[in-house]
PDB file of C-alpha atoms in Angstrom:
ATOM      1  CA  UNK A   1      12.854  -0.970   5.469  1.00 84.00           C
ATOM      2  CA  UNK A   2      12.245  -4.702   5.716  1.00 88.00           C
ATOM      3  CA  UNK A   3       9.952  -4.430   2.682  1.00 90.00           C
ATOM      4  CA  UNK A   4      12.724  -2.692   0.737  1.00 93.00           C
ATOM      5  CA  UNK A   5      15.212  -5.405   1.693  1.00 93.00           C
ATOM      6  CA  UNK A   6      12.763  -8.147   0.705  1.00 93.00           C
ATOM      7  CA  UNK A   7      12.256  -6.388  -2.636  1.00 94.00           C
ATOM      8  CA  UNK A   8      16.002  -6.229  -3.190  1.00 95.00           C
ATOM      9  CA  UNK A   9      16.382  -9.920  -2.409  1.00 95.00           C
ATOM     10  CA  UNK A  10      13.621 -10.808  -4.907  1.00 94.00           C
ATOM     11  CA  UNK A  11      15.060  -8.449  -7.543  1.00 94.00           C
ATOM     12  CA  UNK A  12      18.520  -9.995  -7.296  1.00 93.00           C
ATOM     13  CA  UNK A  13      17.559 -13.590  -6.483  1.00 92.00           C
ATOM     14  CA  UNK A  14      19.938 -13.459  -3.527  1.00 88.00           C
ATOM     15  CA  UNK A  15      17.802 -15.698  -1.295  1.00 86.00           C
ATOM     16  CA  UNK A  16      15.629 -17.693  -3.648  1.00 88.00           C
ATOM     17  CA  UNK A  17      14.286 -17.334  -7.152  1.00 91.00           C
ATOM     18  CA  UNK A  18      14.702 -13.983  -8.886  1.00 93.00           C
ATOM     19  CA  UNK A  19      11.237 -12.450  -9.337  1.00 94.00           C
ATOM     20  CA  UNK A  20      11.003  -8.858 -10.594  1.00 94.00           C
ATOM     21  CA  UNK A  21       7.223  -8.725 -10.164  1.00 94.00           C
ATOM     22  CA  UNK A  22       7.436  -9.768  -6.501  1.00 94.00           C
ATOM     23  CA  UNK A  23      10.279  -7.262  -6.036  1.00 95.00           C
ATOM     24  CA  UNK A  24       8.093  -4.493  -7.464  1.00 95.00           C
ATOM     25  CA  UNK A  25       5.267  -5.409  -5.063  1.00 94.00           C
ATOM     26  CA  UNK A  26       7.659  -5.162  -2.100  1.00 94.00           C
ATOM     27  CA  UNK A  27       9.114  -1.862  -3.327  1.00 95.00           C
ATOM     28  CA  UNK A  28       5.652  -0.386  -3.846  1.00 92.00           C
ATOM     29  CA  UNK A  29       4.599  -1.434  -0.360  1.00 88.00           C
ATOM     30  CA  UNK A  30       7.784   0.171   1.010  1.00 89.00           C
ATOM     31  CA  UNK A  31       7.029   3.298  -1.028  1.00 86.00           C
ATOM     32  CA  UNK A  32       3.637   3.585   0.724  1.00 82.00           C
ATOM     33  CA  UNK A  33       5.575   3.744   4.004  1.00 78.00           C
ATOM     34  CA  UNK A  34       7.953   6.442   2.708  1.00 80.00           C
ATOM     35  CA  UNK A  35      11.019   4.237   2.479  1.00 87.00           C
ATOM     36  CA  UNK A  36      13.925   6.441   1.383  1.00 89.00           C
ATOM     37  CA  UNK A  37      15.532   3.712  -0.785  1.00 93.00           C
ATOM     38  CA  UNK A  38      12.458   2.118  -2.353  1.00 92.00           C
ATOM     39  CA  UNK A  39      11.796   4.798  -5.013  1.00 92.00           C
ATOM     40  CA  UNK A  40      15.315   4.564  -6.454  1.00 94.00           C
ATOM     41  CA  UNK A  41      15.355   0.764  -6.404  1.00 95.00           C
ATOM     42  CA  UNK A  42      11.898   0.616  -7.991  1.00 95.00           C
ATOM     43  CA  UNK A  43      12.929   3.114 -10.670  1.00 94.00           C
ATOM     44  CA  UNK A  44      15.965   0.999 -11.571  1.00 95.00           C
ATOM     45  CA  UNK A  45      13.869  -2.175 -11.584  1.00 95.00           C
ATOM     46  CA  UNK A  46      11.205  -0.834 -13.941  1.00 94.00           C
ATOM     47  CA  UNK A  47      13.874   0.465 -16.314  1.00 94.00           C
ATOM     48  CA  UNK A  48      15.490  -2.940 -16.713  1.00 94.00           C
ATOM     49  CA  UNK A  49      15.176  -4.333 -20.200  1.00 94.00           C
ATOM     50  CA  UNK A  50      12.082  -6.461 -20.587  1.00 94.00           C
ATOM     51  CA  UNK A  51      10.371  -5.383 -17.350  1.00 95.00           C
ATOM     52  CA  UNK A  52       7.284  -3.902 -18.999  1.00 95.00           C
ATOM     53  CA  UNK A  53       7.001  -6.715 -21.536  1.00 95.00           C
ATOM     54  CA  UNK A  54       6.918  -9.164 -18.624  1.00 95.00           C
ATOM     55  CA  UNK A  55       4.505  -6.952 -16.680  1.00 96.00           C
ATOM     56  CA  UNK A  56       2.101  -6.663 -19.618  1.00 96.00           C
ATOM     57  CA  UNK A  57       2.240 -10.413 -20.244  1.00 97.00           C
ATOM     58  CA  UNK A  58       1.395 -11.043 -16.579  1.00 96.00           C
ATOM     59  CA  UNK A  59      -1.512  -8.577 -16.699  1.00 97.00           C
ATOM     60  CA  UNK A  60      -2.758 -10.344 -19.844  1.00 97.00           C
ATOM     61  CA  UNK A  61      -2.591 -13.617 -17.864  1.00 97.00           C
ATOM     62  CA  UNK A  62      -4.782 -11.933 -15.194  1.00 97.00           C
ATOM     63  CA  UNK A  63      -2.070 -11.745 -12.536  1.00 97.00           C
ATOM     64  CA  UNK A  64      -3.583  -9.490  -9.886  1.00 97.00           C
ATOM     65  CA  UNK A  65      -0.116  -8.671  -8.535  1.00 96.00           C
ATOM     66  CA  UNK A  66       0.876  -7.430 -11.993  1.00 97.00           C
ATOM     67  CA  UNK A  67      -2.284  -5.330 -12.143  1.00 97.00           C
ATOM     68  CA  UNK A  68      -1.438  -3.746  -8.800  1.00 96.00           C
ATOM     69  CA  UNK A  69       2.144  -3.064  -9.847  1.00 96.00           C
ATOM     70  CA  UNK A  70       1.216  -1.416 -13.119  1.00 97.00           C
ATOM     71  CA  UNK A  71      -1.555   0.685 -11.570  1.00 96.00           C
ATOM     72  CA  UNK A  72       0.681   1.732  -8.671  1.00 94.00           C
ATOM     73  CA  UNK A  73       3.442   2.746 -11.094  1.00 95.00           C
ATOM     74  CA  UNK A  74       0.924   5.002 -12.835  1.00 95.00           C
ATOM     75  CA  UNK A  75      -0.224   6.389  -9.478  1.00 92.00           C
ATOM     76  CA  UNK A  76       3.369   7.071  -8.426  1.00 89.00           C
ATOM     77  CA  UNK A  77       4.058   8.695 -11.818  1.00 90.00           C
ATOM     78  CA  UNK A  78       6.815   6.224 -12.601  1.00 90.00           C
ATOM     79  CA  UNK A  79       5.074   5.127 -15.792  1.00 92.00           C
ATOM     80  CA  UNK A  80       2.700   6.803 -18.240  1.00 93.00           C
ATOM     81  CA  UNK A  81       1.713   3.984 -20.597  1.00 94.00           C
ATOM     82  CA  UNK A  82      -1.808   3.774 -19.151  1.00 95.00           C
ATOM     83  CA  UNK A  83      -4.377   6.445 -18.436  1.00 95.00           C
ATOM     84  CA  UNK A  84      -5.509   7.133 -14.895  1.00 94.00           C
ATOM     85  CA  UNK A  85      -8.845   5.473 -15.679  1.00 96.00           C
ATOM     86  CA  UNK A  86      -7.058   2.339 -16.913  1.00 97.00           C
ATOM     87  CA  UNK A  87      -4.952   2.236 -13.742  1.00 96.00           C
ATOM     88  CA  UNK A  88      -8.066   2.562 -11.579  1.00 96.00           C
ATOM     89  CA  UNK A  89      -9.768  -0.200 -13.576  1.00 97.00           C
ATOM     90  CA  UNK A  90      -6.775  -2.512 -13.017  1.00 97.00           C
ATOM     91  CA  UNK A  91      -6.857  -1.879  -9.263  1.00 96.00           C
ATOM     92  CA  UNK A  92     -10.619  -2.392  -9.108  1.00 97.00           C
ATOM     93  CA  UNK A  93     -10.296  -5.676 -11.015  1.00 97.00           C
ATOM     94  CA  UNK A  94      -7.525  -6.909  -8.711  1.00 97.00           C
ATOM     95  CA  UNK A  95      -9.461  -5.809  -5.610  1.00 97.00           C
ATOM     96  CA  UNK A  96     -12.552  -7.722  -6.785  1.00 97.00           C
ATOM     97  CA  UNK A  97     -10.268 -10.765  -7.009  1.00 97.00           C
ATOM     98  CA  UNK A  98      -9.433 -10.260  -3.309  1.00 97.00           C
ATOM     99  CA  UNK A  99      -5.873  -9.035  -3.832  1.00 97.00           C
ATOM    100  CA  UNK A 100      -5.050  -7.365  -0.513  1.00 96.00           C
ATOM    101  CA  UNK A 101      -2.436  -5.026  -1.989  1.00 94.00           C
ATOM    102  CA  UNK A 102      -5.007  -3.838  -4.539  1.00 96.00           C
ATOM    103  CA  UNK A 103      -7.488  -3.148  -1.749  1.00 97.00           C
ATOM    104  CA  UNK A 104      -4.890  -1.178   0.196  1.00 94.00           C
ATOM    105  CA  UNK A 105      -3.721   0.834  -2.817  1.00 94.00           C
ATOM    106  CA  UNK A 106      -7.221   1.528  -4.133  1.00 96.00           C
ATOM    107  CA  UNK A 107      -8.335   2.474  -0.615  1.00 95.00           C
ATOM    108  CA  UNK A 108      -5.474   4.954  -0.369  1.00 92.00           C
ATOM    109  CA  UNK A 109      -6.374   6.408  -3.756  1.00 94.00           C
ATOM    110  CA  UNK A 110     -10.018   6.792  -2.721  1.00 95.00           C
ATOM    111  CA  UNK A 111      -9.072   8.390   0.598  1.00 91.00           C
ATOM    112  CA  UNK A 112      -6.696  10.860  -1.094  1.00 90.00           C
ATOM    113  CA  UNK A 113      -8.760  11.479  -4.217  1.00 91.00           C
ATOM    114  CA  UNK A 114      -5.879  10.278  -6.404  1.00 89.00           C
ATOM    115  CA  UNK A 115      -6.964   9.682 -10.030  1.00 90.00           C
ATOM    116  CA  UNK A 116     -10.585   9.582  -8.815  1.00 92.00           C
ATOM    117  CA  UNK A 117     -13.052  11.471  -6.670  1.00 91.00           C
ATOM    118  CA  UNK A 118     -12.378  11.492  -2.938  1.00 91.00           C
ATOM    119  CA  UNK A 119     -14.355   8.649  -1.328  1.00 93.00           C
ATOM    120  CA  UNK A 120     -13.395   8.049   2.305  1.00 90.00           C
ATOM    121  CA  UNK A 121     -16.269   5.651   2.904  1.00 92.00           C
ATOM    122  CA  UNK A 122     -15.253   3.584  -0.118  1.00 94.00           C
ATOM    123  CA  UNK A 123     -11.688   3.533   1.215  1.00 93.00           C
ATOM    124  CA  UNK A 124     -12.892   2.298   4.591  1.00 94.00           C
ATOM    125  CA  UNK A 125     -14.902  -0.485   2.960  1.00 95.00           C
ATOM    126  CA  UNK A 126     -11.852  -1.664   1.010  1.00 96.00           C
ATOM    127  CA  UNK A 127      -9.689  -1.601   4.135  1.00 94.00           C
ATOM    128  CA  UNK A 128     -12.347  -3.578   6.018  1.00 95.00           C
ATOM    129  CA  UNK A 129     -12.223  -6.242   3.305  1.00 96.00           C
ATOM    130  CA  UNK A 130      -8.420  -6.336   3.430  1.00 96.00           C
ATOM    131  CA  UNK A 131      -8.482  -6.532   7.238  1.00 94.00           C
ATOM    132  CA  UNK A 132     -10.911  -9.454   7.057  1.00 96.00           C
ATOM    133  CA  UNK A 133      -8.303 -11.209   4.902  1.00 96.00           C
ATOM    134  CA  UNK A 134      -5.691 -10.707   7.640  1.00 94.00           C
ATOM    135  CA  UNK A 135      -3.979  -7.471   6.566  1.00 92.00           C
ATOM    136  CA  UNK A 136      -2.341  -5.736   9.538  1.00 87.00           C
ATOM    137  CA  UNK A 137      -1.763  -2.637   7.402  1.00 87.00           C
ATOM    138  CA  UNK A 138      -5.498  -2.461   6.675  1.00 90.00           C
ATOM    139  CA  UNK A 139      -6.268  -2.701  10.390  1.00 88.00           C
ATOM    140  CA  UNK A 140      -3.938   0.225  11.070  1.00 84.00           C
ATOM    141  CA  UNK A 141      -5.453   2.252   8.231  1.00 86.00           C
ATOM    142  CA  UNK A 142      -8.901   1.599   9.704  1.00 89.00           C
ATOM    143  CA  UNK A 143      -7.721   2.913  13.072  1.00 84.00           C
ATOM    144  CA  UNK A 144      -6.331   6.011  11.365  1.00 81.00           C
ATOM    145  CA  UNK A 145      -9.645   6.499   9.556  1.00 83.00           C
ATOM    146  CA  UNK A 146     -11.408   6.196  12.924  1.00 80.00           C
ATOM    147  CA  UNK A 147      -9.235   8.964  14.306  1.00 78.00           C
ATOM    148  CA  UNK A 148     -10.013  11.090  11.255  1.00 71.00           C
ATOM    149  CA  UNK A 149     -13.753  10.708  11.844  1.00 70.00           C
ATOM    150  CA  UNK A 150     -14.809   7.693   9.762  1.00 55.00           C
ATOM    151  CA  UNK A 151     -16.592   5.591  12.400  1.00 54.00           C
ATOM    152  CA  UNK A 152     -16.393   1.854  11.848  1.00 49.00           C
ATOM    153  CA  UNK A 153     -13.870  -0.007  14.017  1.00 48.00           C
ATOM    154  CA  UNK A 154     -15.329   0.035  17.496  1.00 52.00           C
ATOM    155  CA  UNK A 155     -15.034   2.219  20.536  1.00 53.00           C
ATOM    156  CA  UNK A 156     -12.388   4.942  20.714  1.00 53.00           C
ATOM    157  CA  UNK A 157     -11.082   3.321  23.926  1.00 57.00           C
ATOM    158  CA  UNK A 158      -9.810   0.411  21.813  1.00 68.00           C
ATOM    159  CA  UNK A 159      -7.581   2.655  19.702  1.00 65.00           C
ATOM    160  CA  UNK A 160      -4.853   3.427  22.248  1.00 66.00           C
ATOM    161  CA  UNK A 161      -3.891  -0.187  23.042  1.00 65.00           C
ATOM    162  CA  UNK A 162      -4.237  -1.329  19.413  1.00 67.00           C
ATOM    163  CA  UNK A 163      -2.097   1.507  18.088  1.00 69.00           C
ATOM    164  CA  UNK A 164       0.461   1.004  20.862  1.00 66.00           C
ATOM    165  CA  UNK A 165       0.757  -2.639  19.838  1.00 68.00           C
ATOM    166  CA  UNK A 166       1.221  -1.639  16.182  1.00 63.00           C
ATOM    167  CA  UNK A 167       3.871   0.917  17.182  1.00 64.00           C
ATOM    168  CA  UNK A 168       5.762  -1.824  19.043  1.00 68.00           C
ATOM    169  CA  UNK A 169       5.590  -3.871  15.841  1.00 66.00           C
ATOM    170  CA  UNK A 170       7.308  -1.011  14.001  1.00 62.00           C
ATOM    171  CA  UNK A 171       4.443   0.772  12.232  1.00 64.00           C
ATOM    172  CA  UNK A 172       5.342   4.399  11.560  1.00 61.00           C
ATOM    173  CA  UNK A 173       1.745   5.082  10.484  1.00 66.00           C
ATOM    174  CA  UNK A 174       0.512   3.778  13.846  1.00 61.00           C
ATOM    175  CA  UNK A 175       3.069   5.957  15.645  1.00 67.00           C
ATOM    176  CA  UNK A 176       1.789   9.099  13.931  1.00 67.00           C
ATOM    177  CA  UNK A 177      -1.812   8.079  14.608  1.00 65.00           C
ATOM    178  CA  UNK A 178      -1.059   7.417  18.278  1.00 66.00           C
ATOM    179  CA  UNK A 179       0.517  10.861  18.559  1.00 68.00           C
ATOM    180  CA  UNK A 180      -2.685  12.343  17.163  1.00 65.00           C
ATOM    181  CA  UNK A 181      -4.683  10.342  19.708  1.00 64.00           C
ATOM    182  CA  UNK A 182      -2.663  11.777  22.590  1.00 67.00           C
ATOM    183  CA  UNK A 183      -2.906  15.266  21.157  1.00 69.00           C
ATOM    184  CA  UNK A 184      -6.686  15.056  20.790  1.00 64.00           C
ATOM    185  CA  UNK A 185      -7.488  12.720  23.696  1.00 65.00           C
ATOM    186  CA  UNK A 186      -8.968   9.958  21.523  1.00 64.00           C
ATOM    187  CA  UNK A 187      -8.893   6.611  23.326  1.00 63.00           C
ATOM    188  CA  UNK A 188      -6.064   7.820  25.595  1.00 60.00           C
ATOM    189  CA  UNK A 189      -5.645  10.682  28.068  1.00 64.00           C
ATOM    190  CA  UNK A 190      -5.069  13.949  26.225  1.00 62.00           C
ATOM    191  CA  UNK A 191      -1.470  15.142  26.313  1.00 61.00           C
ATOM    192  CA  UNK A 192      -0.421  17.862  23.902  1.00 58.00           C
ATOM    193  CA  UNK A 193       3.206  17.838  25.059  1.00 57.00           C
ATOM    194  CA  UNK A 194       5.299  20.855  25.795  1.00 47.00           C
TER     195      UNK A 194
END
């Protein structure tokens, strides 16, 4: 919810300069974490007069954040001005420019087979790059991929403490992954509950 609040602050200029593009990035990040308010706020933001003219101008200026926003809007089916291939191309371009949000989004698309063929290994490689740039979300996604069978992060014994730390930091994704670890006995003693 903190991402949603940050997006709202940027959208309204309440605490600093008003910046619709930054607001959209926050809302899209919140959307990835299933925020209940982010979809509505993002919908209202993108329907403000001039939003897409600004977005297109920023993409034309090679703003990688703008590329991520536009591609993610296509992926979330909140906009239909670009084809799926164009959205993928924007994300790939932004990811090559080391935009962490592009790496995370494109990795998710590859892992889910959204607008492209399923490519779990490609997703893992993108998340590794994002993690090397300091992304905590990418680190958590790598741990989840490890649990799902994509070996790459280290020994399974490392997963329990790392996920527990991420849960304490408020990661819902880490909480679900840790539950799966306990259920399956990966990196922690097996405990199916009941």
